[in-house]
Every structure is written in C-alpha cells, then in structure tokens.
GROMACS .gro file of C-alpha atoms in nm:
model
  487
    1MET     CA    1  -1.047  -2.675  -0.405
    2LYS     CA    2  -1.126  -2.988  -0.205
    3LEU     CA    3  -1.089  -2.959   0.167
    4SER     CA    4  -1.057  -3.237   0.410
    5LYS     CA    5  -0.999  -3.310   0.789
    6HIS     CA    6  -1.313  -3.132   0.892
    7ILE     CA    7  -1.374  -3.055   1.261
    8THR     CA    8  -1.629  -2.847   1.440
    9MET     CA    9  -1.569  -2.535   1.652
   10ASN     CA   10  -1.659  -2.728   1.957
   11SER     CA   11  -1.387  -2.993   1.901
   12ILE     CA   12  -1.093  -2.751   1.912
   13SER     CA   13  -0.761  -2.915   2.006
   14PRO     CA   14  -0.420  -2.749   2.023
   15THR     CA   15  -0.274  -2.937   1.722
   16LEU     CA   16  -0.077  -2.808   1.426
   17PRO     CA   17  -0.175  -2.727   1.164
   18ILE     CA   18  -0.526  -2.623   1.251
   19SER     CA   19  -0.786  -2.818   1.063
   20VAL     CA   20  -1.053  -2.687   0.835
   21PRO     CA   21  -1.382  -2.657   1.028
   22GLN     CA   22  -1.694  -2.842   0.925
   23ASN     CA   23  -1.880  -2.517   0.885
   24THR     CA   24  -1.648  -2.295   0.676
   25LYS     CA   25  -1.867  -1.990   0.736
   26GLU     CA   26  -1.754  -1.980   1.102
   27ALA     CA   27  -1.429  -1.825   1.204
   28TYR     CA   28  -1.197  -1.965   1.467
   29PRO     CA   29  -1.173  -1.752   1.783
   30ILE     CA   30  -0.842  -1.599   1.880
   31SER     CA   31  -0.826  -1.840   2.172
   32VAL     CA   32  -0.728  -2.119   1.918
   33LEU     CA   33  -0.402  -1.930   1.845
   34GLU     CA   34  -0.329  -1.902   2.210
   35ASN     CA   35  -0.383  -2.277   2.241
   36VAL     CA   36  -0.137  -2.367   1.973
   37LYS     CA   37   0.143  -2.108   2.057
   38GLN     CA   38   0.325  -2.362   2.275
   39LYS     CA   39   0.321  -2.612   1.983
   40LEU     CA   40   0.508  -2.361   1.777
   41GLU     CA   41   0.825  -2.388   2.002
   42THR     CA   42   1.120  -2.567   1.857
   43ARG     CA   43   1.470  -2.631   1.988
   44VAL     CA   44   1.752  -2.553   1.754
   45THR     CA   45   2.126  -2.629   1.833
   46HIS     CA   46   2.345  -2.355   1.703
   47PRO     CA   47   2.733  -2.374   1.674
   48ALA     CA   48   2.911  -2.138   1.913
   49ILE     CA   49   3.256  -2.045   2.031
   50ILE     CA   50   3.374  -1.958   2.390
   51ILE     CA   51   3.596  -1.658   2.413
   52PRO     CA   52   3.757  -1.435   2.689
   53SER     CA   53   3.512  -1.155   2.796
   54PRO     CA   54   3.745  -0.869   2.705
   55LEU     CA   55   3.743  -0.983   2.342
   56THR     CA   56   3.358  -0.986   2.317
   57ALA     CA   57   3.301  -0.646   2.133
   58LYS     CA   58   3.593  -0.697   1.900
   59LEU     CA   59   3.512  -1.052   1.787
   60ARG     CA   60   3.136  -0.978   1.766
   61ASN     CA   61   3.226  -0.703   1.508
   62VAL     CA   62   3.460  -0.945   1.321
   63LEU     CA   63   3.193  -1.219   1.311
   64LYS     CA   64   2.904  -0.987   1.235
   65GLY     CA   65   2.792  -1.169   0.924
   66LEU     CA   66   2.820  -1.514   1.086
   67LEU     CA   67   2.622  -1.460   1.405
   68MET     CA   68   2.288  -1.623   1.486
   69ASN     CA   69   2.105  -1.297   1.433
   70LYS     CA   70   1.760  -1.406   1.544
   71PRO     CA   71   1.491  -1.152   1.630
   72LYS     CA   72   1.440  -1.100   2.004
   73LEU     CA   73   1.749  -1.318   2.078
   74ARG     CA   74   2.097  -1.214   2.180
   75ASP     CA   75   2.413  -1.347   2.017
   76ILE     CA   76   2.629  -1.333   2.342
   77TYR     CA   77   2.554  -1.540   2.649
   78PRO     CA   78   2.725  -1.635   2.981
   79LEU     CA   79   2.860  -1.979   3.000
   80GLU     CA   80   2.628  -2.268   3.083
   81ALA     CA   81   2.684  -2.561   3.313
   82GLY     CA   82   2.945  -2.793   3.162
   83ASP     CA   83   3.108  -2.517   2.953
   84ALA     CA   84   3.376  -2.415   3.204
   85MET     CA   85   3.740  -2.506   3.143
   86PRO     CA   86   3.945  -2.617   3.447
   87GLY     CA   87   4.153  -2.323   3.595
   88ILE     CA   88   3.948  -2.056   3.423
   89ASP     CA   89   3.674  -1.860   3.601
   90PRO     CA   90   3.355  -1.906   3.392
   91LYS     CA   91   3.257  -1.551   3.474
   92THR     CA   92   3.554  -1.425   3.261
   93GLU     CA   93   3.430  -1.592   2.945
   94ARG     CA   94   3.141  -1.546   2.707
   95LYS     CA   95   2.973  -1.766   2.447
   96ILE     CA   96   2.920  -1.623   2.092
   97VAL     CA   97   2.640  -1.807   1.916
   98LEU     CA   98   2.685  -1.851   1.548
   99SER     CA   99   2.451  -1.906   1.245
  100ASP     CA  100   2.321  -2.257   1.178
  101LYS     CA  101   2.266  -2.165   0.813
  102VAL     CA  102   2.640  -2.173   0.721
  103GLU     CA  103   2.770  -2.523   0.638
  104ASN     CA  104   3.066  -2.631   0.848
  105ILE     CA  105   3.105  -2.287   1.005
  106PHE     CA  106   3.405  -2.382   1.216
  107ALA     CA  107   3.598  -2.424   0.893
  108ASN     CA  108   3.515  -2.063   0.789
  109PRO     CA  109   3.835  -1.863   0.755
  110LEU     CA  110   3.726  -1.603   1.011
  111VAL     CA  111   3.611  -1.851   1.269
  112LYS     CA  112   3.913  -2.084   1.212
  113THR     CA  113   4.148  -1.784   1.265
  114ILE     CA  114   3.987  -1.706   1.598
  115LEU     CA  115   3.999  -2.075   1.713
  116ASP     CA  116   4.370  -2.104   1.616
  117ASP     CA  117   4.477  -1.787   1.789
  118ARG     CA  118   4.778  -1.886   2.002
  119GLU     CA  119   4.754  -1.579   2.216
  120ASN     CA  120   4.409  -1.691   2.339
  121PRO     CA  121   4.438  -2.074   2.373
  122SER     CA  122   4.121  -2.083   2.579
  123VAL     CA  123   3.905  -2.007   2.272
  124ARG     CA  124   3.715  -2.322   2.179
  125LYS     CA  125   3.418  -2.474   2.000
  126SER     CA  126   3.086  -2.508   2.167
  127SER     CA  127   2.709  -2.512   2.099
  128TYR     CA  128   2.405  -2.342   2.226
  129ASP     CA  129   2.038  -2.462   2.223
  130VAL     CA  130   1.793  -2.195   2.117
  131ILE     CA  131   1.418  -2.233   2.189
  132LEU     CA  132   1.225  -2.049   1.911
  133GLY     CA  133   0.865  -1.974   1.984
  134TYR     CA  134   0.581  -1.752   1.856
  135GLY     CA  135   0.763  -1.435   1.955
  136HIS     CA  136   1.062  -1.522   1.733
  137LEU     CA  137   0.873  -1.616   1.416
  138THR     CA  138   0.763  -1.397   1.122
  139VAL     CA  139   0.413  -1.373   0.993
  140ASP     CA  140   0.497  -1.620   0.709
  141GLU     CA  141   0.662  -1.862   0.952
  142VAL     CA  142   0.369  -1.865   1.192
  143LEU     CA  143   0.095  -1.892   0.934
  144SER     CA  144   0.284  -2.167   0.741
  145LYS     CA  145   0.278  -2.381   1.057
  146VAL     CA  146  -0.078  -2.285   1.178
  147LEU     CA  147  -0.286  -2.297   0.854
  148PRO     CA  148  -0.399  -2.623   0.688
  149LYS     CA  149  -0.172  -2.765   0.425
  150GLU     CA  150  -0.469  -2.763   0.183
  151LEU     CA  151  -0.420  -2.385   0.156
  152SER     CA  152  -0.143  -2.348  -0.090
  153GLU     CA  153  -0.069  -1.979  -0.024
  154ILE     CA  154   0.022  -1.783   0.276
  155PRO     CA  155  -0.203  -1.483   0.308
  156SER     CA  156   0.049  -1.251   0.464
  157SER     CA  157   0.028  -0.967   0.216
  158PHE     CA  158  -0.146  -0.647   0.313
  159GLU     CA  159  -0.166  -0.275   0.241
  160VAL     CA  160  -0.051  -0.037   0.512
  161VAL     CA  161  -0.252   0.288   0.561
  162GLY     CA  162  -0.107   0.474   0.856
  163HIS     CA  163  -0.157   0.250   1.158
  164LEU     CA  164  -0.401   0.025   0.967
  165ALA     CA  165  -0.340  -0.297   0.779
  166HIS     CA  166  -0.580  -0.375   0.498
  167MET     CA  167  -0.614  -0.736   0.383
  168ASN     CA  168  -0.804  -0.894   0.097
  169LEU     CA  169  -0.862  -1.256   0.203
  170ARG     CA  170  -1.023  -1.506  -0.024
  171GLN     CA  171  -1.328  -1.708   0.091
  172GLU     CA  172  -1.120  -2.020   0.176
  173TYR     CA  173  -0.935  -1.824   0.445
  174TYR     CA  174  -1.255  -1.718   0.620
  175PRO     CA  175  -1.240  -1.964   0.904
  176PHE     CA  176  -0.883  -1.844   0.991
  177LYS     CA  177  -0.927  -1.468   0.938
  178LYS     CA  178  -0.921  -1.366   1.303
  179ILE     CA  179  -0.603  -1.567   1.359
  180ILE     CA  180  -0.446  -1.418   1.047
  181GLY     CA  181  -0.534  -1.063   1.162
  182ARG     CA  182  -0.406  -1.127   1.509
  183VAL     CA  183  -0.070  -1.251   1.377
  184VAL     CA  184  -0.036  -0.955   1.148
  185LEU     CA  185  -0.083  -0.719   1.442
  186ASP     CA  186   0.152  -0.907   1.667
  187LYS     CA  187   0.438  -0.910   1.414
  188ASN     CA  188   0.415  -0.550   1.283
  189LYS     CA  189   0.496  -0.267   1.525
  190GLY     CA  190   0.310   0.051   1.450
  191ILE     CA  191  -0.001  -0.133   1.317
  192GLN     CA  192  -0.290  -0.104   1.557
  193VAL     CA  193  -0.585  -0.245   1.358
  194CYS     CA  194  -0.627  -0.500   1.082
  195VAL     CA  195  -0.929  -0.490   0.853
  196ASN     CA  196  -1.051  -0.723   0.570
  197LYS     CA  197  -1.220  -0.629   0.258
  198THR     CA  198  -1.546  -0.827   0.232
  199GLY     CA  199  -1.675  -0.726  -0.107
  200THR     CA  200  -1.598  -0.524  -0.424
  201ILE     CA  201  -1.644  -0.156  -0.478
  202GLN     CA  202  -2.016  -0.127  -0.540
  203ASN     CA  203  -2.110   0.238  -0.497
  204GLU     CA  204  -2.044   0.575  -0.657
  205PHE     CA  205  -1.804   0.676  -0.377
  206ARG     CA  206  -1.550   0.395  -0.445
  207THR     CA  207  -1.578   0.261  -0.088
  208PHE     CA  208  -1.619  -0.115  -0.018
  209PRO     CA  209  -1.745  -0.314   0.273
  210MET     CA  210  -1.500  -0.433   0.531
  211GLU     CA  211  -1.469  -0.595   0.872
  212THR     CA  212  -1.222  -0.573   1.162
  213LEU     CA  213  -1.010  -0.878   1.211
  214ALA     CA  214  -0.797  -0.756   1.509
  215ASP     CA  215  -0.783  -0.427   1.693
  216ASP     CA  216  -0.532  -0.298   1.950
  217ARG     CA  217  -0.645   0.064   1.963
  218LYS     CA  218  -0.709   0.195   2.306
  219LEU     CA  219  -1.006   0.414   2.194
  220LYS     CA  220  -1.264   0.223   1.993
  221THR     CA  221  -1.584   0.350   1.834
  222ARG     CA  222  -1.914   0.262   2.004
  223ASN     CA  223  -2.142   0.305   1.703
  224ASP     CA  224  -2.190   0.109   1.383
  225SER     CA  225  -1.879   0.278   1.224
  226LEU     CA  226  -1.543   0.096   1.240
  227GLY     CA  227  -1.382   0.426   1.325
  228LEU     CA  228  -1.087   0.387   1.084
  229LEU     CA  229  -0.952   0.741   1.107
  230VAL     CA  230  -0.583   0.731   0.996
  231GLU     CA  231  -0.314   0.970   0.886
  232VAL     CA  232  -0.073   0.884   0.605
  233LYS     CA  233   0.231   1.065   0.462
  234GLU     CA  234   0.304   1.068   0.089
  235ASP     CA  235   0.573   1.271  -0.088
  236GLY     CA  236   0.597   1.536   0.180
  237CYS     CA  237   0.223   1.578   0.234
  238ARG     CA  238   0.000   1.464   0.521
  239PHE     CA  239  -0.343   1.309   0.455
  240GLN     CA  240  -0.611   1.239   0.708
  241LEU     CA  241  -0.895   1.010   0.608
  242ASP     CA  242  -1.156   0.761   0.731
  243PHE     CA  243  -1.054   0.440   0.550
  244GLU     CA  244  -1.405   0.292   0.582
  245LYS     CA  245  -1.583   0.605   0.424
  246VAL     CA  246  -1.340   0.733   0.155
  247TYR     CA  247  -1.128   0.576  -0.111
  248TRP     CA  248  -0.750   0.545  -0.059
  249ASN     CA  249  -0.495   0.312  -0.213
  250SER     CA  250  -0.136   0.329  -0.106
  251ARG     CA  251  -0.033   0.126  -0.415
  252LEU     CA  252  -0.104   0.441  -0.626
  253GLN     CA  253   0.164   0.654  -0.459
  254PHE     CA  254   0.395   0.641  -0.760
  255GLU     CA  255   0.106   0.731  -0.996
  256HIS     CA  256   0.025   1.026  -0.788
  257ARG     CA  257   0.380   1.143  -0.811
  258ARG     CA  258   0.409   1.077  -1.183
  259ILE     CA  259   0.099   1.285  -1.265
  260VAL     CA  260   0.221   1.575  -1.038
  261HIS     CA  261   0.558   1.568  -1.213
  262TYR     CA  262   0.390   1.550  -1.556
  263ILE     CA  263   0.168   1.855  -1.494
  264THR     CA  264   0.443   2.071  -1.338
  265GLY     CA  265   0.727   1.950  -1.565
  266LYS     CA  266   0.938   1.927  -1.252
  267GLU     CA  267   1.059   1.646  -1.027
  268ARG     CA  268   1.119   1.863  -0.728
  269PRO     CA  269   0.872   2.114  -0.555
  270THR     CA  270   0.947   2.474  -0.642
  271ASN     CA  271   0.785   2.741  -0.417
  272LEU     CA  272   0.971   3.033  -0.577
  273LYS     CA  273   0.738   3.289  -0.434
  274LYS     CA  274   0.850   3.211  -0.089
  275ARG     CA  275   1.200   3.318  -0.164
  276CYS     CA  276   1.140   3.609  -0.398
  277LYS     CA  277   0.894   3.837  -0.231
  278ASP     CA  278   1.143   4.128  -0.243
  279ASN     CA  279   1.347   4.016  -0.533
  280LYS     CA  280   1.230   4.146  -0.871
  281GLU     CA  281   1.472   3.926  -1.068
  282GLU     CA  282   1.336   3.611  -0.895
  283LYS     CA  283   0.980   3.723  -0.960
  284GLU     CA  284   1.046   3.738  -1.327
  285LYS     CA  285   1.145   3.367  -1.314
  286LEU     CA  286   0.812   3.248  -1.183
  287PRO     CA  287   0.679   2.992  -1.438
  288GLU     CA  288   0.350   3.039  -1.624
  289LYS     CA  289   0.040   2.954  -1.428
  290ILE     CA  290  -0.104   2.606  -1.466
  291ILE     CA  291  -0.479   2.541  -1.397
  292VAL     CA  292  -0.586   2.182  -1.318
  293ALA     CA  293  -0.942   2.052  -1.299
  294ASP     CA  294  -0.948   1.741  -1.076
  295ALA     CA  295  -1.304   1.605  -1.141
  296CYS     CA  296  -1.263   1.300  -0.902
  297ALA     CA  297  -1.022   1.438  -0.645
  298GLY     CA  298  -1.094   1.209  -0.354
  299ILE     CA  299  -0.914   1.341  -0.040
  300GLY     CA  300  -0.657   1.524  -0.251
  301PRO     CA  301  -0.362   1.292  -0.354
  302PHE     CA  302  -0.307   1.511  -0.668
  303ALA     CA  303  -0.458   1.841  -0.566
  304VAL     CA  304  -0.284   1.865  -0.230
  305PRO     CA  305   0.080   1.826  -0.359
  306LEU     CA  306   0.015   2.038  -0.661
  307THR     CA  307  -0.101   2.336  -0.454
  308SER     CA  308   0.118   2.298  -0.148
  309GLN     CA  309   0.447   2.240  -0.327
  310TYR     CA  310   0.409   2.434  -0.656
  311GLU     CA  311   0.332   2.802  -0.637
  312ASN     CA  312   0.234   2.844  -1.002
  313VAL     CA  313  -0.038   2.574  -0.995
  314GLU     CA  314  -0.409   2.638  -0.934
  315VAL     CA  315  -0.632   2.335  -0.882
  316HIS     CA  316  -1.013   2.306  -0.886
  317ALA     CA  317  -1.073   1.989  -0.698
  318ASN     CA  318  -1.412   1.814  -0.690
  319ASP     CA  319  -1.550   1.491  -0.539
  320LEU     CA  320  -1.907   1.360  -0.518
  321ASN     CA  321  -1.852   1.190  -0.183
  322PRO     CA  322  -1.936   1.442   0.093
  323VAL     CA  323  -1.698   1.269   0.329
  324SER     CA  324  -1.418   1.282   0.082
  325TYR     CA  325  -1.498   1.648   0.025
  326ASP     CA  326  -1.464   1.717   0.394
  327TYR     CA  327  -1.130   1.550   0.418
  328LEU     CA  328  -1.017   1.726   0.103
  329GLN     CA  329  -1.081   2.059   0.279
  330LYS     CA  330  -0.915   1.935   0.597
  331ASN     CA  331  -0.606   1.816   0.405
  332ALA     CA  332  -0.584   2.142   0.211
  333LYS     CA  333  -0.568   2.327   0.551
  334LEU     CA  334  -0.332   2.066   0.702
  335ASN     CA  335  -0.078   2.110   0.416
  336LYS     CA  336  -0.135   2.495   0.381
  337CYS     CA  337  -0.246   2.464   0.022
  338ALA     CA  338  -0.264   2.778  -0.185
  339ASN     CA  339  -0.466   2.820  -0.494
  340LEU     CA  340  -0.700   2.520  -0.416
  341LYS     CA  341  -1.071   2.551  -0.466
  342THR     CA  342  -1.295   2.260  -0.367
  343TYR     CA  343  -1.630   2.142  -0.497
  344ASN     CA  344  -1.886   1.867  -0.401
  345MET     CA  345  -2.082   1.767  -0.705
  346ASP     CA  346  -2.105   1.526  -0.999
  347GLY     CA  347  -1.778   1.531  -1.202
  348ARG     CA  348  -1.946   1.616  -1.528
  349TYR     CA  349  -2.145   1.904  -1.397
  350PHE     CA  350  -1.829   2.028  -1.220
  351LEU     CA  351  -1.655   2.052  -1.556
  352ARG     CA  352  -1.953   2.226  -1.711
  353LYS     CA  353  -1.948   2.477  -1.420
  354LEU     CA  354  -1.584   2.553  -1.487
  355ASP     CA  355  -1.656   2.617  -1.853
  356GLU     CA  356  -1.955   2.842  -1.771
  357GLU     CA  357  -1.730   3.044  -1.535
  358ASN     CA  358  -1.466   3.077  -1.812
  359ILE     CA  359  -1.202   2.895  -1.618
  360HIS     CA  360  -0.946   2.781  -1.878
  361TYR     CA  361  -0.796   2.466  -1.732
  362ASP     CA  362  -0.473   2.322  -1.878
  363HIS     CA  363  -0.519   1.962  -1.740
  364VAL     CA  364  -0.822   1.758  -1.649
  365LEU     CA  365  -0.785   1.458  -1.411
  366MET     CA  366  -1.042   1.181  -1.413
  367ASN     CA  367  -0.926   0.926  -1.149
  368LEU     CA  368  -1.234   0.705  -1.129
  369PRO     CA  369  -1.108   0.382  -1.296
  370ALA     CA  370  -1.429   0.185  -1.316
  371ILE     CA  371  -1.627   0.450  -1.508
  372ALA     CA  372  -1.401   0.755  -1.586
  373PRO     CA  373  -1.396   0.710  -1.962
  374GLU     CA  374  -1.768   0.732  -1.970
  375PHE     CA  375  -1.742   1.080  -1.808
  376LEU     CA  376  -1.574   1.206  -2.131
  377ASP     CA  377  -1.914   1.259  -2.289
  378VAL     CA  378  -1.919   1.593  -2.102
  379PHE     CA  379  -1.685   1.730  -2.374
  380ARG     CA  380  -1.921   1.650  -2.664
  381GLY     CA  381  -2.003   1.975  -2.832
  382TRP     CA  382  -1.717   2.149  -2.638
  383LYS     CA  383  -1.670   2.490  -2.809
  384VAL     CA  384  -1.463   2.685  -2.567
  385ASP     CA  385  -1.234   2.923  -2.751
  386ARG     CA  386  -0.876   2.855  -2.635
  387LYS     CA  387  -0.530   2.884  -2.797
  388LYS     CA  388  -0.432   2.545  -2.656
  389ARG     CA  389  -0.641   2.232  -2.605
  390PRO     CA  390  -0.629   2.092  -2.245
  391MET     CA  391  -0.460   1.766  -2.163
  392ILE     CA  392  -0.701   1.496  -2.024
  393HIS     CA  393  -0.573   1.225  -1.799
  394VAL     CA  394  -0.823   0.934  -1.761
  395HIS     CA  395  -0.756   0.637  -1.526
  396CYS     CA  396  -0.938   0.319  -1.614
  397PHE     CA  397  -0.919  -0.055  -1.618
  398GLY     CA  398  -0.841  -0.266  -1.924
  399SER     CA  399  -0.734  -0.619  -2.015
  400LYS     CA  400  -0.365  -0.721  -2.008
  401ILE     CA  401  -0.368  -0.817  -2.374
  402LYS     CA  402  -0.396  -0.510  -2.600
  403GLY     CA  403  -0.539  -0.310  -2.304
  404ASP     CA  404  -0.387   0.012  -2.441
  405ILE     CA  405  -0.590  -0.010  -2.761
  406GLU     CA  406  -0.896  -0.111  -2.570
  407VAL     CA  407  -0.888   0.184  -2.327
  408VAL     CA  408  -0.818   0.437  -2.605
  409GLU     CA  409  -1.113   0.307  -2.799
  410ARG     CA  410  -1.331   0.331  -2.505
  411CYS     CA  411  -1.237   0.691  -2.457
  412SER     CA  412  -1.306   0.762  -2.831
  413VAL     CA  413  -1.659   0.614  -2.799
  414SER     CA  414  -1.744   0.840  -2.511
  415LEU     CA  415  -1.605   1.145  -2.670
  416GLY     CA  416  -1.802   1.072  -2.982
  417CYS     CA  417  -1.496   1.118  -3.205
  418LYS     CA  418  -1.185   0.910  -3.276
  419LEU     CA  419  -0.861   1.001  -3.096
  420ASP     CA  420  -0.561   1.041  -3.323
  421TRP     CA  421  -0.252   0.902  -3.150
  422SER     CA  422  -0.032   1.162  -3.314
  423LYS     CA  423  -0.237   1.466  -3.354
  424ASP     CA  424  -0.397   1.435  -3.010
  425ALA     CA  425  -0.073   1.331  -2.832
  426VAL     CA  426  -0.225   1.009  -2.705
  427SER     CA  427  -0.020   0.799  -2.459
  428VAL     CA  428  -0.114   0.510  -2.237
  429HIS     CA  429   0.064   0.441  -1.908
  430GLU     CA  430   0.030   0.105  -1.735
  431VAL     CA  431  -0.028   0.206  -1.370
  432ARG     CA  432  -0.047  -0.135  -1.191
  433ASN     CA  433  -0.150  -0.497  -1.202
  434VAL     CA  434  -0.499  -0.531  -1.065
  435SER     CA  435  -0.584  -0.900  -1.123
  436PRO     CA  436  -0.463  -1.186  -1.335
  437LYS     CA  437  -0.664  -1.060  -1.633
  438LYS     CA  438  -0.676  -0.684  -1.573
  439ASN     CA  439  -0.447  -0.378  -1.550
  440MET     CA  440  -0.507  -0.021  -1.446
  441TYR     CA  441  -0.412   0.228  -1.710
  442CYS     CA  442  -0.383   0.607  -1.748
  443VAL     CA  443  -0.477   0.746  -2.087
  444SER     CA  444  -0.347   1.101  -2.152
  445PHE     CA  445  -0.444   1.305  -2.457
  446ARG     CA  446  -0.519   1.653  -2.583
  447LEU     CA  447  -0.889   1.712  -2.612
  448PRO     CA  448  -0.957   1.643  -2.983
  449ASP     CA  449  -1.098   1.911  -3.211
  450GLY     CA  450  -1.356   1.651  -3.326
  451VAL     CA  451  -1.568   1.700  -3.012
  452LYS     CA  452  -1.673   2.043  -3.137
  453HIS     CA  453  -1.876   1.877  -3.419
  454VAL     CA  454  -2.055   1.624  -3.181
  455ASP     CA  455  -2.396   1.705  -3.046
  456PRO     CA  456  -2.363   1.802  -2.680
  457ILE     CA  457  -2.545   1.605  -2.402
  458ILE     CA  458  -2.797   1.823  -2.229
  459LYS     CA  459  -2.871   1.600  -1.924
  460PHE     CA  460  -2.641   1.338  -1.798
  461GLY     CA  461  -2.765   0.999  -1.678
  462ASP     CA  462  -2.612   0.767  -1.415
  463ILE     CA  463  -2.308   0.566  -1.513
  464VAL     CA  464  -2.304   0.212  -1.385
  465ALA     CA  465  -1.986   0.016  -1.374
  466LYS     CA  466  -1.970  -0.326  -1.532
  467ASP     CA  467  -1.955  -0.622  -1.296
  468ASP     CA  468  -1.583  -0.681  -1.382
  469ALA     CA  469  -1.488  -0.320  -1.357
  470ASN     CA  470  -1.433  -0.311  -0.979
  471ASP     CA  471  -1.098  -0.232  -0.837
  472ASP     CA  472  -0.919  -0.551  -0.718
  473CYS     CA  473  -1.191  -0.767  -0.860
  474ASP     CA  474  -1.251  -1.127  -0.756
  475GLY     CA  475  -1.118  -1.049  -0.407
  476ALA     CA  476  -0.760  -1.127  -0.523
  477ILE     CA  477  -0.454  -0.970  -0.376
  478GLU     CA  478  -0.217  -0.847  -0.645
  479PRO     CA  479  -0.016  -1.146  -0.771
  480ALA     CA  480   0.310  -0.956  -0.715
  481THR     CA  481   0.256  -0.960  -0.341
  482LYS     CA  482   0.143  -1.323  -0.294
  483LYS     CA  483   0.371  -1.549  -0.109
  484PRO     CA  484   0.400  -1.920  -0.155
  485ARG     CA  485   0.365  -2.154   0.136
  486LEU     CA  486   0.692  -2.226   0.307
  487SER     CA  487   0.804  -2.579   0.307
   0.00000   0.00000   0.00000
C-alpha cells in the first residue's frame, strides 16, 4: 500500500487526520492524541420541543425512541436565553432534545400530537446546539477521524480477556498503535490494559510475543514481565492466568462448551452426588463413569468444567508448559474440581503413561492446532485390550477449501492407517475462521483397529509446526470482526 503525506515525529501539529510519519517504525506518543482532541469537537443542531416542567417525565417516556440519546449527554435541559415565552416563567418549562436522525421529526405523529395539544398551548418547537467531543465518540468514530485516510480499515476489533484487551495490529498501524490502545481503554469501562500481538506463535507452549499499548492499572510490574495476570469467567467456571505466559483464546468459548457437552451427553451440569448422599434411589441413577485424557490441557478450559460440574467424569489433564500446569492446578482448586489429576510432561509420553498404568480413557483431547495431528503417532502399535475404542478429538488447522478431507488425511498419515469415515465414526467440525485461507477444525473419531498392526514408535522426536500453521497467521484479525472505515 502506498502511503503519502509523510511527516517526522518532530513536526507534530494538531491536525486531523494525523499524517503518516516519515519513519514508519516510530510510534506517535500519546501526547499527539491529546493535541488533536479539541479538533474532534463538532457542533450539531438538534430539533427540540419546549414543554411545561410537570409533563417532563410523561413526555420523555412517550418520546423514548425519538430522543437525542447521545452517550454522556442528557435529553432534558433548562431553557436557554431567547427561549422564554412572554408571560411564562422560564423556570417552569423544560426543553426536550430530539434525534437529528429522523427526517422531518416535527411531522412525526407522536411529536405532532404533543405540539397540537390544546390543553398545553405553550408547547412549541425549538432547537438545541450540542457540542460533541472526544468523550462522546465511540472507538470507531474517534479512529475514523484521527487515522490517515490511506488506512482503509478501522482497527477497533480486539479480544477481551478479563480486564485486558488483546489487539492484533498489522504493520501499517504501527505508528498509531499507542493512540489506538489509548482510545480502546478510554472507551471501554472495565478494561485496564491493552496489549498488541507482535509475532506469531513460535514455541511449544503456544505463547506469542506482545507489547503493552496502554496501561491504566494502579499496580504495575517492575521486571521484564508485562504482568498480565487476569481472571476470566466461562460457562460457570473461573480461570486465572497470565496472558503473556500461557495460551488463552476467548473465541474458543463455544468450542470448549461443545466438547464438554459431547463428552457428557448433557447440555446442563449434573452433580447428582451432591443431592443423593442419603438417597439410595438417586444413587442408582448416577451415570456410568467417563474417563478423559486431556493431552494439551492448558489452564483447563475442558478439564475444569468437566470435573467441577459433572460428578461422573474423571479427567487426566496434562500440559508441557510449567506455567500452564501451575494455573491448571490453581484453577482446579479455585473451582473445587473433583476427579482431576494433573501432569506436566510431553503429550505423547503422557498418553503412554496412562496406558502403562492401565487407565482406560473413553475420550482423548488434543487441542494443539498447529501440530496435534502429528501427536497421533503415539497410538501406532496400540494393543490395549478394551471393549470399546476411545474417541479421539484433534484440533488442527486446514484450508477453507476441502479442509475436512485434508485434516482427516493428515490424521490418517500420523496414525499409520487410513481412517474409515463410517466404521471409525469420523466427523469434522469447523471451529472458527482463522485467516482468509485457513480454518480451525476439530476431527473426532474412534481410534481405528488398524493402529494395532502398525509398528510402534519407541522414541518420539520433536514436532515442528509449518510456517503457515500458526494460530492467527499473517497477523490478521479475523475477517468477521474487521470494521470498514466510516465515511
């Protein structure tokens, strides 16, 4: 994209929109936003009607859908100089400010009825000048006025994690990143810190580099850490995490719920044991025990709800990241999880350990989208004697076109035997849109009998994700949340 109107950081002037700096690797300081705030003020004349004060509450309710309704502005005001009618005390009247979005609002039936009311002949047309400034504008409205016209999109989309806003700005927005972060914080109550992803997921722990754009927290870290400790709530569970050091994606909330419901066969939590301690009939109704092996558990988005809300579920949850493991234990305690055992090791050795200890799991979760299918080689030569083959749930990335076939084939290659869509109950669920060319999928299937005839792998090597396998590749925010520039 060709950018023009270059200026240097030393030639800052309070003009709108802000120009693209000559050095696009430098970011404008927050002071630039303060300098242009006054330039954002506009005067807008709204239609209004003057009414007797005793009718204020009644007419305000009648005209509810036709009022000005601007944030941080009232709809009712005392009369201004020049509004008074001879013989009437101006203190006994009020001005109701109406919307400027309704064409010929005085001809509206509701407004016209009030103006023609013979019992209140003093009711009359008027107007009111409203000065709209920075405090009254939304994030989109501010950024559409502040950012250069060369930038075709308004980067106002972000993920909320507790009191944190996580943005994913492209390179062309770099000079304006601090301004964007400041606006996001100013316009969103409850958000105290705004961070920006500066690179793709490049390590085995699924964390990515990030930087702080704006920070309103009273207590800030004094070391190299960004100190991004947050607490989030999801489907009745509380999760504590350090957003810089563990993986968390709020967009996966519905996928977490879907898998939990799939495993339990229920859409509502059922802690039957709590209500049937002394009731033999109720005890007999307890469902059969379900054992889940969560090989890439993270901080527990699957394991915690399964063991805190379902009495008949036992989960063995593992994560290689020691920080995630610590928060998994904390969240288990925080949510009073029963039947949850935690591990901190490689996912494939974790599954081998369960087999060696004769733990017969019913479901295996592999939520590591970049490389999860490659973990399936752990089942090569699997000869555990069980009546029922376990269900395997693998999250992975695939192309938008024929992605379902692609991800199933990828699983088959790693297993060393072909998956049969019918015999192995194969299903592919499209989880979310990741980038213009890539989706995230979940492949579910029963472990095929064919793995018993494949030579087992004695020692596992490292699995390296492909360059295009990173979550949210190319630094792009999901297309569904992008917003066009306001005209």
